[in-house]
JSON list of C-alpha atoms in Angstrom, two decimals:
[
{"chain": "A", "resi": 1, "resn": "UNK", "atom": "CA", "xyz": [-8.71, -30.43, 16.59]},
{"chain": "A", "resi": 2, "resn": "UNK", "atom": "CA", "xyz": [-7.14, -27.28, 18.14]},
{"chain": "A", "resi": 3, "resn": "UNK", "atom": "CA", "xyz": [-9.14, -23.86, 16.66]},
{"chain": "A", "resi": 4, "resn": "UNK", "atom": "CA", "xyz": [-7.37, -21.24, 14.89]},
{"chain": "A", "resi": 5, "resn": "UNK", "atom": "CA", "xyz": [-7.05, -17.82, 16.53]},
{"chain": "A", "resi": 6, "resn": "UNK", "atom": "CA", "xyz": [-7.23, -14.81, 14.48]},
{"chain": "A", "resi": 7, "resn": "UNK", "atom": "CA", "xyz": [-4.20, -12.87, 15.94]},
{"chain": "A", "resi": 8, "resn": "UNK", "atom": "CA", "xyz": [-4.72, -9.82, 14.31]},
{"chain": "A", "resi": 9, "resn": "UNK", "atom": "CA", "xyz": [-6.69, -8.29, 11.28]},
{"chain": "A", "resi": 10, "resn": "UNK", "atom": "CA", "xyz": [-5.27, -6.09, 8.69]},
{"chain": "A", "resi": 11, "resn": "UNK", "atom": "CA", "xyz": [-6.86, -2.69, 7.14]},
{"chain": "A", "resi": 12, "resn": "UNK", "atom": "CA", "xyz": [-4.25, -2.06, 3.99]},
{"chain": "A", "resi": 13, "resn": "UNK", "atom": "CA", "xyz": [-4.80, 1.12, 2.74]},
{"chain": "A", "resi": 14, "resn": "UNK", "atom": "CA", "xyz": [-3.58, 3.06, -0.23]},
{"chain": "A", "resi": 15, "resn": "UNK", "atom": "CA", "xyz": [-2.48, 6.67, 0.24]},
{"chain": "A", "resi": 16, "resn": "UNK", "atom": "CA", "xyz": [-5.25, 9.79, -1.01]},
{"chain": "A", "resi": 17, "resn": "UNK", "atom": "CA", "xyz": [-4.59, 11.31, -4.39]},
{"chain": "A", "resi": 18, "resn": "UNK", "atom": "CA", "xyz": [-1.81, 13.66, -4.85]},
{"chain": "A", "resi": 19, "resn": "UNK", "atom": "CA", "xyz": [-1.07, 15.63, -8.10]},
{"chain": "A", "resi": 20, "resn": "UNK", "atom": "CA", "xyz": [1.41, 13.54, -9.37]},
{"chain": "A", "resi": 21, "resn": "UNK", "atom": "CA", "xyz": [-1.22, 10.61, -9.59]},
{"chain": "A", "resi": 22, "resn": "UNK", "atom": "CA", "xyz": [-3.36, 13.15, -11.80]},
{"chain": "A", "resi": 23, "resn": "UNK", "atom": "CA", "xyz": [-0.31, 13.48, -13.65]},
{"chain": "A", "resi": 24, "resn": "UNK", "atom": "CA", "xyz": [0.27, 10.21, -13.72]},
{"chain": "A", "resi": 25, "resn": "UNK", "atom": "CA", "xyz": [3.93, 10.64, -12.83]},
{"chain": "A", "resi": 26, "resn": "UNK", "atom": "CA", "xyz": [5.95, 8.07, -10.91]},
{"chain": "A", "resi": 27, "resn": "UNK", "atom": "CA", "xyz": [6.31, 8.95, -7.78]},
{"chain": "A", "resi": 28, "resn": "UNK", "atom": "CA", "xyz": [7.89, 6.07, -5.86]},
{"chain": "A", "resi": 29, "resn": "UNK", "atom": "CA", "xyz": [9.72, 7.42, -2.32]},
{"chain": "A", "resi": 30, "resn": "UNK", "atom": "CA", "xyz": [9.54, 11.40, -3.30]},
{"chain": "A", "resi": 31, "resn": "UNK", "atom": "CA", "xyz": [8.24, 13.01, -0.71]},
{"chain": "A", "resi": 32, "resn": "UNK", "atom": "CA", "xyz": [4.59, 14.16, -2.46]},
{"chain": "A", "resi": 33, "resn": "UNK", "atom": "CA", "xyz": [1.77, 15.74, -0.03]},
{"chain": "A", "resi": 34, "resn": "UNK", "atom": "CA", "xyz": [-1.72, 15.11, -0.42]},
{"chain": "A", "resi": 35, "resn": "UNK", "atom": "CA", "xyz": [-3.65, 17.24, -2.95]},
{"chain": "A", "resi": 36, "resn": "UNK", "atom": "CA", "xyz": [-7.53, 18.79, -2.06]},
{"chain": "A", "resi": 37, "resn": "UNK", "atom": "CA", "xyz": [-8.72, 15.47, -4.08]},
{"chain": "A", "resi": 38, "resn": "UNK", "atom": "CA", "xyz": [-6.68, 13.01, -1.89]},
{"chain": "A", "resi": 39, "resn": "UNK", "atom": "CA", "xyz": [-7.22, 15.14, 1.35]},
{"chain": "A", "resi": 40, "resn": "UNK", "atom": "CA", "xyz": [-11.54, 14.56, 1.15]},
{"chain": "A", "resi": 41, "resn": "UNK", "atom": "CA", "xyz": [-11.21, 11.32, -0.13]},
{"chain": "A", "resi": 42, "resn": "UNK", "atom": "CA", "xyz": [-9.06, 10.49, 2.90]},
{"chain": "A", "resi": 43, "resn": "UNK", "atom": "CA", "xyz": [-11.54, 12.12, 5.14]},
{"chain": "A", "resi": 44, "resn": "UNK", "atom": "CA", "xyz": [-14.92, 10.57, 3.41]},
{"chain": "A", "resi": 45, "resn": "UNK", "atom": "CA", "xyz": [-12.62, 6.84, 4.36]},
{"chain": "A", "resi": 46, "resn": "UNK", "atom": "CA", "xyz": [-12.36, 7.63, 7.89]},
{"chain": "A", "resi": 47, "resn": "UNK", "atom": "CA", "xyz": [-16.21, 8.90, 8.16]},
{"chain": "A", "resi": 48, "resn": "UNK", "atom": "CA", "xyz": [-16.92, 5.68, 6.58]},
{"chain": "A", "resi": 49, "resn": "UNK", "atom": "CA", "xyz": [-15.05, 3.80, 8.59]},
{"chain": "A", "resi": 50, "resn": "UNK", "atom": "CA", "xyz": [-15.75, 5.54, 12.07]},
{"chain": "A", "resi": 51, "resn": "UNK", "atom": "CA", "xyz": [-17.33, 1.93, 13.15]},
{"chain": "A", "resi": 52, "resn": "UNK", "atom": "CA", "xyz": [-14.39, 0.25, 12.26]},
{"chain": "A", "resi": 53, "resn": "UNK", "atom": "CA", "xyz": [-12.26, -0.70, 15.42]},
{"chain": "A", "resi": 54, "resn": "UNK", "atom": "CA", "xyz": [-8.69, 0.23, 14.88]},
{"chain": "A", "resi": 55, "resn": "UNK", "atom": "CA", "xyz": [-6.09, -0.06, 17.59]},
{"chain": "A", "resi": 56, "resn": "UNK", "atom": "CA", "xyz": [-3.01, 1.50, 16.00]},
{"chain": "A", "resi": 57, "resn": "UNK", "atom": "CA", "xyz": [-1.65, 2.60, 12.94]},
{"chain": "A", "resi": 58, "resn": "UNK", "atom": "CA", "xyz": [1.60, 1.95, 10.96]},
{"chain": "A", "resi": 59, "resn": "UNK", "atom": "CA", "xyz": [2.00, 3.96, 8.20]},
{"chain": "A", "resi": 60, "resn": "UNK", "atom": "CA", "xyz": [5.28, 4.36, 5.64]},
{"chain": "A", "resi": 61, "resn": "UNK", "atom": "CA", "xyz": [6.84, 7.83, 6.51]},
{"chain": "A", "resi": 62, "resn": "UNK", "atom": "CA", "xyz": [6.39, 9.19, 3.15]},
{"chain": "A", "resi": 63, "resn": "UNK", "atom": "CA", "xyz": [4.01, 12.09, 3.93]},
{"chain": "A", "resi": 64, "resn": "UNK", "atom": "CA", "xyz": [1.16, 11.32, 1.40]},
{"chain": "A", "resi": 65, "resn": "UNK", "atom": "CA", "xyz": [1.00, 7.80, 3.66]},
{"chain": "A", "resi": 66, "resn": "UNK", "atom": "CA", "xyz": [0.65, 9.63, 6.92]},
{"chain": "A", "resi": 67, "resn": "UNK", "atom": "CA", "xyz": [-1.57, 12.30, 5.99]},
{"chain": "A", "resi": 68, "resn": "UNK", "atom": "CA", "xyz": [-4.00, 9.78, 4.73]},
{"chain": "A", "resi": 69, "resn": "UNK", "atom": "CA", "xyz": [-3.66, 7.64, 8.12]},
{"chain": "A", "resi": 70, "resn": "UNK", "atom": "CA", "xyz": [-4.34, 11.08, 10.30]},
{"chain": "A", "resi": 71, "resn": "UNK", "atom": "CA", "xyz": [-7.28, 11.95, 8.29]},
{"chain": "A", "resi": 72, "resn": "UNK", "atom": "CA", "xyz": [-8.56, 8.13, 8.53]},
{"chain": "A", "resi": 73, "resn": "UNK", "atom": "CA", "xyz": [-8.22, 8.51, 12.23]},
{"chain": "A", "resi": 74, "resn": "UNK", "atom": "CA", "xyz": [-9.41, 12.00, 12.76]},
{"chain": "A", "resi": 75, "resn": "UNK", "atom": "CA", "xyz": [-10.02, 12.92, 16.11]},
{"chain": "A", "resi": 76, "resn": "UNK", "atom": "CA", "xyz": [-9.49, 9.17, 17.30]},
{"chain": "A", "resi": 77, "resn": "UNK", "atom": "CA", "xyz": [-6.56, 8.63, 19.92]},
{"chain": "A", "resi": 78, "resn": "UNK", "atom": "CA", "xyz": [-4.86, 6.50, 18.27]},
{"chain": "A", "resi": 79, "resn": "UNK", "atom": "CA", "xyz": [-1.19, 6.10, 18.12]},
{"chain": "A", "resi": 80, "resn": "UNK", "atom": "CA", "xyz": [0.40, 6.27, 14.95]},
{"chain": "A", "resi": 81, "resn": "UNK", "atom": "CA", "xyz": [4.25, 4.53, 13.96]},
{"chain": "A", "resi": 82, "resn": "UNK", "atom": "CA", "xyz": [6.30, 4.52, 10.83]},
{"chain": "A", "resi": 83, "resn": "UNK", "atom": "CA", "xyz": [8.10, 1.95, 8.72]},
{"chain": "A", "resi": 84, "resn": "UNK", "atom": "CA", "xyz": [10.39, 2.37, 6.12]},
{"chain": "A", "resi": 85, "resn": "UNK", "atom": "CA", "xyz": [9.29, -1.29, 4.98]},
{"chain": "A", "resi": 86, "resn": "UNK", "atom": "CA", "xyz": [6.37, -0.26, 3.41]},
{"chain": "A", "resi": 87, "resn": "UNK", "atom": "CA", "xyz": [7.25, 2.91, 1.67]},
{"chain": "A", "resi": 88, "resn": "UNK", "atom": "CA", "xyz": [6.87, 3.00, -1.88]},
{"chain": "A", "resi": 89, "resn": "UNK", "atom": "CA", "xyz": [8.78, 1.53, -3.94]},
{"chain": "A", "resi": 90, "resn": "UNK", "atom": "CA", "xyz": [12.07, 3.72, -5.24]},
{"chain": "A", "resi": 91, "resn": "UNK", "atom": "CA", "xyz": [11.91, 4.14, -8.68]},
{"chain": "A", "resi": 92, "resn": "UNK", "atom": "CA", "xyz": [15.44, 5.84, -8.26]},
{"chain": "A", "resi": 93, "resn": "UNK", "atom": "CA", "xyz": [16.22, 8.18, -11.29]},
{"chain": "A", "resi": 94, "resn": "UNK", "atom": "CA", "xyz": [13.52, 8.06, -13.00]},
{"chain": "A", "resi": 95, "resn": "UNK", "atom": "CA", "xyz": [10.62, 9.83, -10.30]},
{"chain": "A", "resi": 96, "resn": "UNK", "atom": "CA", "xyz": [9.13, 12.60, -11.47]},
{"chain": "A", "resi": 97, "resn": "UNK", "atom": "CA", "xyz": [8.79, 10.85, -15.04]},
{"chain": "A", "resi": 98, "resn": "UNK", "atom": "CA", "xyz": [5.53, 11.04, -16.75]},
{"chain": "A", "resi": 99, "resn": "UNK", "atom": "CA", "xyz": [4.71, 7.11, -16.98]},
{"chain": "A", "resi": 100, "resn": "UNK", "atom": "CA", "xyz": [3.09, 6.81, -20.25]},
{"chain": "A", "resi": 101, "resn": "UNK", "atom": "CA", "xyz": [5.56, 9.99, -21.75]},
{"chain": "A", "resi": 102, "resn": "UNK", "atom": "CA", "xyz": [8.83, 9.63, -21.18]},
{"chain": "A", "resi": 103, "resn": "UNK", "atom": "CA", "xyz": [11.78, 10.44, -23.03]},
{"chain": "A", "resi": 104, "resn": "UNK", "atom": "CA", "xyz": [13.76, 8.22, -20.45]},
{"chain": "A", "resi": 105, "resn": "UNK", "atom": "CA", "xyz": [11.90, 5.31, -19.15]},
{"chain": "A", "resi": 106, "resn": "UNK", "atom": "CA", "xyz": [11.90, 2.80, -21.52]},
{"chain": "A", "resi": 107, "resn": "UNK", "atom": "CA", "xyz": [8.98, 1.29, -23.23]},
{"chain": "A", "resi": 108, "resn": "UNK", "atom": "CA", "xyz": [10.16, -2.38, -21.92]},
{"chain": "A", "resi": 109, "resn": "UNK", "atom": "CA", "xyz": [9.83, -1.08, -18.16]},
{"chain": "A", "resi": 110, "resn": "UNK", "atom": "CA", "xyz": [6.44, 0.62, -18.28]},
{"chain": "A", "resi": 111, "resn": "UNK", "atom": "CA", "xyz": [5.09, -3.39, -20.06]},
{"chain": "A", "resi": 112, "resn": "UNK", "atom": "CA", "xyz": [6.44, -4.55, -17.78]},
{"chain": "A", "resi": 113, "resn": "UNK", "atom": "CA", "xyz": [5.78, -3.04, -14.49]},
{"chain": "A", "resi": 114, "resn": "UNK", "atom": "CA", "xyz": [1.89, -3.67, -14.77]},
{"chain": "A", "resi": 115, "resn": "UNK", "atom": "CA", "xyz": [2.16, -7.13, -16.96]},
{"chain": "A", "resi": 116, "resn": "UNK", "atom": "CA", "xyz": [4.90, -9.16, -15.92]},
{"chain": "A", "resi": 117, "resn": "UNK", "atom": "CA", "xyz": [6.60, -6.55, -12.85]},
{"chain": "A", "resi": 118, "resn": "UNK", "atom": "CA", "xyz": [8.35, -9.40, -11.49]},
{"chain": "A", "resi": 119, "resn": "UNK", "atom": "CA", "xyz": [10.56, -9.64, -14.19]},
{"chain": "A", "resi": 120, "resn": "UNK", "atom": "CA", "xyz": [10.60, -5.55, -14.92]},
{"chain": "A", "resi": 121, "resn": "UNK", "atom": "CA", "xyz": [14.51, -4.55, -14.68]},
{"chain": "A", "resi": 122, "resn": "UNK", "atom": "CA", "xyz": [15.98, -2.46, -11.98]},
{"chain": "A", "resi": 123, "resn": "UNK", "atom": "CA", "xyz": [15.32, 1.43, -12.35]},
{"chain": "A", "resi": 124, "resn": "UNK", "atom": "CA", "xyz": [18.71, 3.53, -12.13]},
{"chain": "A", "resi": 125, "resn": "UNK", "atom": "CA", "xyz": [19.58, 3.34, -7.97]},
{"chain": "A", "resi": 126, "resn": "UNK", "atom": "CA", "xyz": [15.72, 1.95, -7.69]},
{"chain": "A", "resi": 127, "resn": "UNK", "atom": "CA", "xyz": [14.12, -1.36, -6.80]},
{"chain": "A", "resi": 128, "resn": "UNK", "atom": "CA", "xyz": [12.60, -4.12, -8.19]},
{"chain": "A", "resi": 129, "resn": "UNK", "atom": "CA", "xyz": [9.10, -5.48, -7.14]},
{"chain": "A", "resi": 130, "resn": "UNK", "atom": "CA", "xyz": [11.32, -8.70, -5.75]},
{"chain": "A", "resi": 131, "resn": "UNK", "atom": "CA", "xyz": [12.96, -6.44, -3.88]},
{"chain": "A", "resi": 132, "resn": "UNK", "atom": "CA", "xyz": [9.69, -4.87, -2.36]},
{"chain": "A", "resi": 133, "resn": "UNK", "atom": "CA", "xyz": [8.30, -7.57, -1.99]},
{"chain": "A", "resi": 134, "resn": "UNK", "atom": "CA", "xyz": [10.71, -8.98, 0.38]},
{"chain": "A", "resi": 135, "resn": "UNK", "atom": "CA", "xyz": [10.99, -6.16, 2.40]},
{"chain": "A", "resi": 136, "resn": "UNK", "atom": "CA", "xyz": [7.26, -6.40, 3.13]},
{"chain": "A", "resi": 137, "resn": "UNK", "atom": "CA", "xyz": [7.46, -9.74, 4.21]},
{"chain": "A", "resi": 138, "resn": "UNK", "atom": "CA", "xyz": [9.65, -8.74, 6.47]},
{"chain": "A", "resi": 139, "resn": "UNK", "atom": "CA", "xyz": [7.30, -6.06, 7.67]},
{"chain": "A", "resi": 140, "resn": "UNK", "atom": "CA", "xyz": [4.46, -8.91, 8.25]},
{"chain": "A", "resi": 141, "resn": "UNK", "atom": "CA", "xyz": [6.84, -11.40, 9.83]},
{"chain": "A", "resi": 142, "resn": "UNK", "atom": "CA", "xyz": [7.75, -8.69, 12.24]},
{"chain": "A", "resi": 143, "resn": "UNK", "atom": "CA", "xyz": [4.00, -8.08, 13.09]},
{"chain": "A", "resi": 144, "resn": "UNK", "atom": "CA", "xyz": [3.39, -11.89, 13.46]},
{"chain": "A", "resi": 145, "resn": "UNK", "atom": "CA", "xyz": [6.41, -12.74, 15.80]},
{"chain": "A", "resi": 146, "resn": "UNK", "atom": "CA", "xyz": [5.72, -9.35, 18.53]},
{"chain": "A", "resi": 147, "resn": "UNK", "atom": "CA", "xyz": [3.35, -10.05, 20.65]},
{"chain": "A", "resi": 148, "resn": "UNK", "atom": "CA", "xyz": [2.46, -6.54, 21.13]},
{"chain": "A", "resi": 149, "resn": "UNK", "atom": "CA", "xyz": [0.25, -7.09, 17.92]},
{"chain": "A", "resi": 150, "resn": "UNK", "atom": "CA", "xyz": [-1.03, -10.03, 18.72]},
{"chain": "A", "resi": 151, "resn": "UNK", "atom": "CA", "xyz": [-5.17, -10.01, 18.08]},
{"chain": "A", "resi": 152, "resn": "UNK", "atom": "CA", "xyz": [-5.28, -5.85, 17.56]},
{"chain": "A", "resi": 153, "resn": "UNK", "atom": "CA", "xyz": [-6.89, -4.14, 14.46]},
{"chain": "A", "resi": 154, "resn": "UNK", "atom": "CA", "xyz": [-4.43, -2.52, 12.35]},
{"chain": "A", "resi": 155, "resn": "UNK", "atom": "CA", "xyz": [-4.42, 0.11, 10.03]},
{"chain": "A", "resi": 156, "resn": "UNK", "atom": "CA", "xyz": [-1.65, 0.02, 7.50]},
{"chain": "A", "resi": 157, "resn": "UNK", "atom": "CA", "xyz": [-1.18, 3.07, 5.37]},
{"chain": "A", "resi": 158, "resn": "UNK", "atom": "CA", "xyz": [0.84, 2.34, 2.25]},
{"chain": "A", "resi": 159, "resn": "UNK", "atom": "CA", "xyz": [0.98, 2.86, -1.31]},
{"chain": "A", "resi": 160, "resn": "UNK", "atom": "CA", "xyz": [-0.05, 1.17, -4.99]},
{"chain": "A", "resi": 161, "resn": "UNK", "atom": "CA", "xyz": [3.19, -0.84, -5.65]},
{"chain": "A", "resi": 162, "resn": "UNK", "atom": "CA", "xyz": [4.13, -1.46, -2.00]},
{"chain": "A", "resi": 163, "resn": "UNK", "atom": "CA", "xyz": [0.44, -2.14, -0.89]},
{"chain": "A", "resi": 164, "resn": "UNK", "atom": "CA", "xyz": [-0.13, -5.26, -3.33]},
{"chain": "A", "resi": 165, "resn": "UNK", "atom": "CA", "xyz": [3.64, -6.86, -3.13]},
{"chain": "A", "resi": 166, "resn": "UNK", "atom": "CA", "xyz": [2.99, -6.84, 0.98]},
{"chain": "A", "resi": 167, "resn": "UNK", "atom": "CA", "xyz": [-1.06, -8.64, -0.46]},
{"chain": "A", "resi": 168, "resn": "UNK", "atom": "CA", "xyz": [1.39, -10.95, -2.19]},
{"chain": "A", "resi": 169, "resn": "UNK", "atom": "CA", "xyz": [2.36, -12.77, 0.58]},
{"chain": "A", "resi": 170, "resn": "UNK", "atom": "CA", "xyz": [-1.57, -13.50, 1.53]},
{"chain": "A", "resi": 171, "resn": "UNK", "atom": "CA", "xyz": [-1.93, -15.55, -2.05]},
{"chain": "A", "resi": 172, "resn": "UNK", "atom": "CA", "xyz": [-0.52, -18.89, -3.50]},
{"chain": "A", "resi": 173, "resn": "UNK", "atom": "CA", "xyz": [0.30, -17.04, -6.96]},
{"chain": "A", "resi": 174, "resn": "UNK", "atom": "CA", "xyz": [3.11, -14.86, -6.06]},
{"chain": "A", "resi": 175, "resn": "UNK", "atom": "CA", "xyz": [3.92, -13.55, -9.63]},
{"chain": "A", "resi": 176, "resn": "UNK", "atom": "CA", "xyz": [0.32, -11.64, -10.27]},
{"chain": "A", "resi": 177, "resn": "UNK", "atom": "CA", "xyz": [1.04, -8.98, -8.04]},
{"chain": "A", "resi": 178, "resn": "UNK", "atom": "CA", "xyz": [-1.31, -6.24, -9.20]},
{"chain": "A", "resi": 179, "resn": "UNK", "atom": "CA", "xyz": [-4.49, -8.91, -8.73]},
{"chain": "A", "resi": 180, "resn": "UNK", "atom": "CA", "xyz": [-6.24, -7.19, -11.91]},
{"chain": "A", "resi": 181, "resn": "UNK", "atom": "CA", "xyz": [-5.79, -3.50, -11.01]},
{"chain": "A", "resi": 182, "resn": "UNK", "atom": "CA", "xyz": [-3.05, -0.89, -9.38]},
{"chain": "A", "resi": 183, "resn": "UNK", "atom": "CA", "xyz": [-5.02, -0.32, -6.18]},
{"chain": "A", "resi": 184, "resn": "UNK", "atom": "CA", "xyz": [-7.32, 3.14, -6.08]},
{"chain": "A", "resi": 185, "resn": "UNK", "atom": "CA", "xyz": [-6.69, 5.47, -4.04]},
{"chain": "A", "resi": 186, "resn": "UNK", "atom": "CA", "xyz": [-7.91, 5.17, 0.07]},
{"chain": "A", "resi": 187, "resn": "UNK", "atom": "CA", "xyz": [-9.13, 1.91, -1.35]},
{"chain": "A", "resi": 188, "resn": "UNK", "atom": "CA", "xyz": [-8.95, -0.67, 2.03]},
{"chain": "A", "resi": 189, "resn": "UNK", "atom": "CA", "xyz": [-8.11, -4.38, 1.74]},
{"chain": "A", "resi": 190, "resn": "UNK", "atom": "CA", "xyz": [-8.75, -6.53, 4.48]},
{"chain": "A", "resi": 191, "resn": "UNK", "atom": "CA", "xyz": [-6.85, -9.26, 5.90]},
{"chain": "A", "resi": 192, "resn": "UNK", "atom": "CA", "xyz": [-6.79, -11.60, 8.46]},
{"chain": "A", "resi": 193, "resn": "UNK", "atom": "CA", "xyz": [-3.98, -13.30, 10.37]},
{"chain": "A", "resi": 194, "resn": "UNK", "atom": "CA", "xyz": [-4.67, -16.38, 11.78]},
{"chain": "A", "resi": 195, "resn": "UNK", "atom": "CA", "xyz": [-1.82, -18.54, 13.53]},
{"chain": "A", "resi": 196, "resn": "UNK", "atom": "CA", "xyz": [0.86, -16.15, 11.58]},
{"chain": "A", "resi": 197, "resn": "UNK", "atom": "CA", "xyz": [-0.75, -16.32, 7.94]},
{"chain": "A", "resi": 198, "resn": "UNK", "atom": "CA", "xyz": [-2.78, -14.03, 6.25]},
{"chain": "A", "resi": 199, "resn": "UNK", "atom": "CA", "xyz": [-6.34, -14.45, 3.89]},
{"chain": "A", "resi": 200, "resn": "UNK", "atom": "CA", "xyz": [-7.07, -11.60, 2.35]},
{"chain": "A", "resi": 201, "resn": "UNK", "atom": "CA", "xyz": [-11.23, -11.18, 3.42]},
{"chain": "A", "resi": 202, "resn": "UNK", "atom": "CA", "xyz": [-11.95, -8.53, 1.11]},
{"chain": "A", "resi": 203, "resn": "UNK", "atom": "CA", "xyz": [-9.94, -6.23, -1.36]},
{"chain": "A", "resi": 204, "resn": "UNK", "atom": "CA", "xyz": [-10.13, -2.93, -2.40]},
{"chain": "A", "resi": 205, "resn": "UNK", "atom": "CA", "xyz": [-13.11, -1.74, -0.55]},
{"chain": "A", "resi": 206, "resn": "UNK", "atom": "CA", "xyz": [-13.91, 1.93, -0.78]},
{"chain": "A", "resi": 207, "resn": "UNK", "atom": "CA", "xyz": [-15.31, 2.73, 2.55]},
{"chain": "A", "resi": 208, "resn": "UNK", "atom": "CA", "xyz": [-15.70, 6.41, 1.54]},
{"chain": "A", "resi": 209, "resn": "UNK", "atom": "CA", "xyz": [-18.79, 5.33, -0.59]},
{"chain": "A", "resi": 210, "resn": "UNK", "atom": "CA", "xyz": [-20.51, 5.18, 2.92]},
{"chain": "A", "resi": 211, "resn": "UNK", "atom": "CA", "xyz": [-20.11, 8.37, 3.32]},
{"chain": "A", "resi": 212, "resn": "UNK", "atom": "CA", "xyz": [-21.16, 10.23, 0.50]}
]
């Protein structure tokens, strides 16, 4: 019986605070910076994972994505790419909405975006978590089929929605996307890819516990 080789393992990580997360606005693909919050949560993650070998980051180019993956890093030479395939997800006319009080967003969406977001309609010029979902497949295929990947330590710095439809494709149940809770920020999960298919090893861990 031929051994499975781990090709690569996965460090998912969601983005640091910002203040439209205290807000609780939807933020989806606006371009929102890191607030003080996010910015030493970041920094406690990297100090707790200092021991944690990472070979390169990808990070979406939405600045509240990379900012979190430089402060992770710190003063570690590590290279750092984007990919529009795991930016958040575009919640198209309706970012900048409060989600719990809006006078536009209807009542239907916000149900179903965290109870059944599979089925939640289309936001005006947005996505759909099917939609997101694909394109972070495509993301992992692409990881799995370049060899330039193959058996490194990856950082992946990401967001709530787009960071648990790319875990989707790690579990049997595709349709229970939010596995219990939207993500918390800098919170890590873990995967590993073995013979092009992922098991998620641990999720949600909050490395900057350590460093408190």
């Amino acid at each position: 019986m031929t051994e499975k080789r781990i090709h690569m393992r996965l460090y998912i990580i969601r983005h640091g605070e910002t203040e439209w997360n205290k807000e609780k606005r939807m933020q989806g693909q606006r371009d929102i910076m890191l607030d003080q919050e996010g910015i030493r949560l970041a920094a406690l993650t990297g100090k707790g994972m200092q021991d944690v070998p990472i070979d390169i980051a990808i990070s979406s180019p939405l600045l509240r994505a990379k900012q979190t993956a430089q402060l992770v890093l710190a003063n570690r030479a590590v290279p750092i790419i984007t990919d529009e395939r795991i930016q958040e997800m575009s919640f198209g006319d309706w970012e900048g909405e409060l989600i719990r009080d809006s006078k536009v967003v209807p009542q239907e969406f916000i149900d179903k975006f965290y109870h059944d977001p599979m089925h939640c309609i289309r936001p005006p010029h947005g996505e759909t978590f099917p939609d997101v979902v694909k394109r972070t497949g495509a993301f992992f295929e692409s990881l799995v089929k370049d060899g330039s990947y193959d058996k490194l330590n990856i950082l992946v710095s990401t967001h709530g929605a787009a960071s648990r439809c790319l875990l989707s494709h790690f579990y049997d149940d595709k349709e229970d996307i939010w596995r219990g809770c939207v993500p918390p920020n800098c919170s890590v999960s873990i995967v590993d890819v073995t013979d092009g298919v992922g098991t998620v090893v641990e999720k949600d861990k909050i490395y900057a516990k350590d460093a408190e």
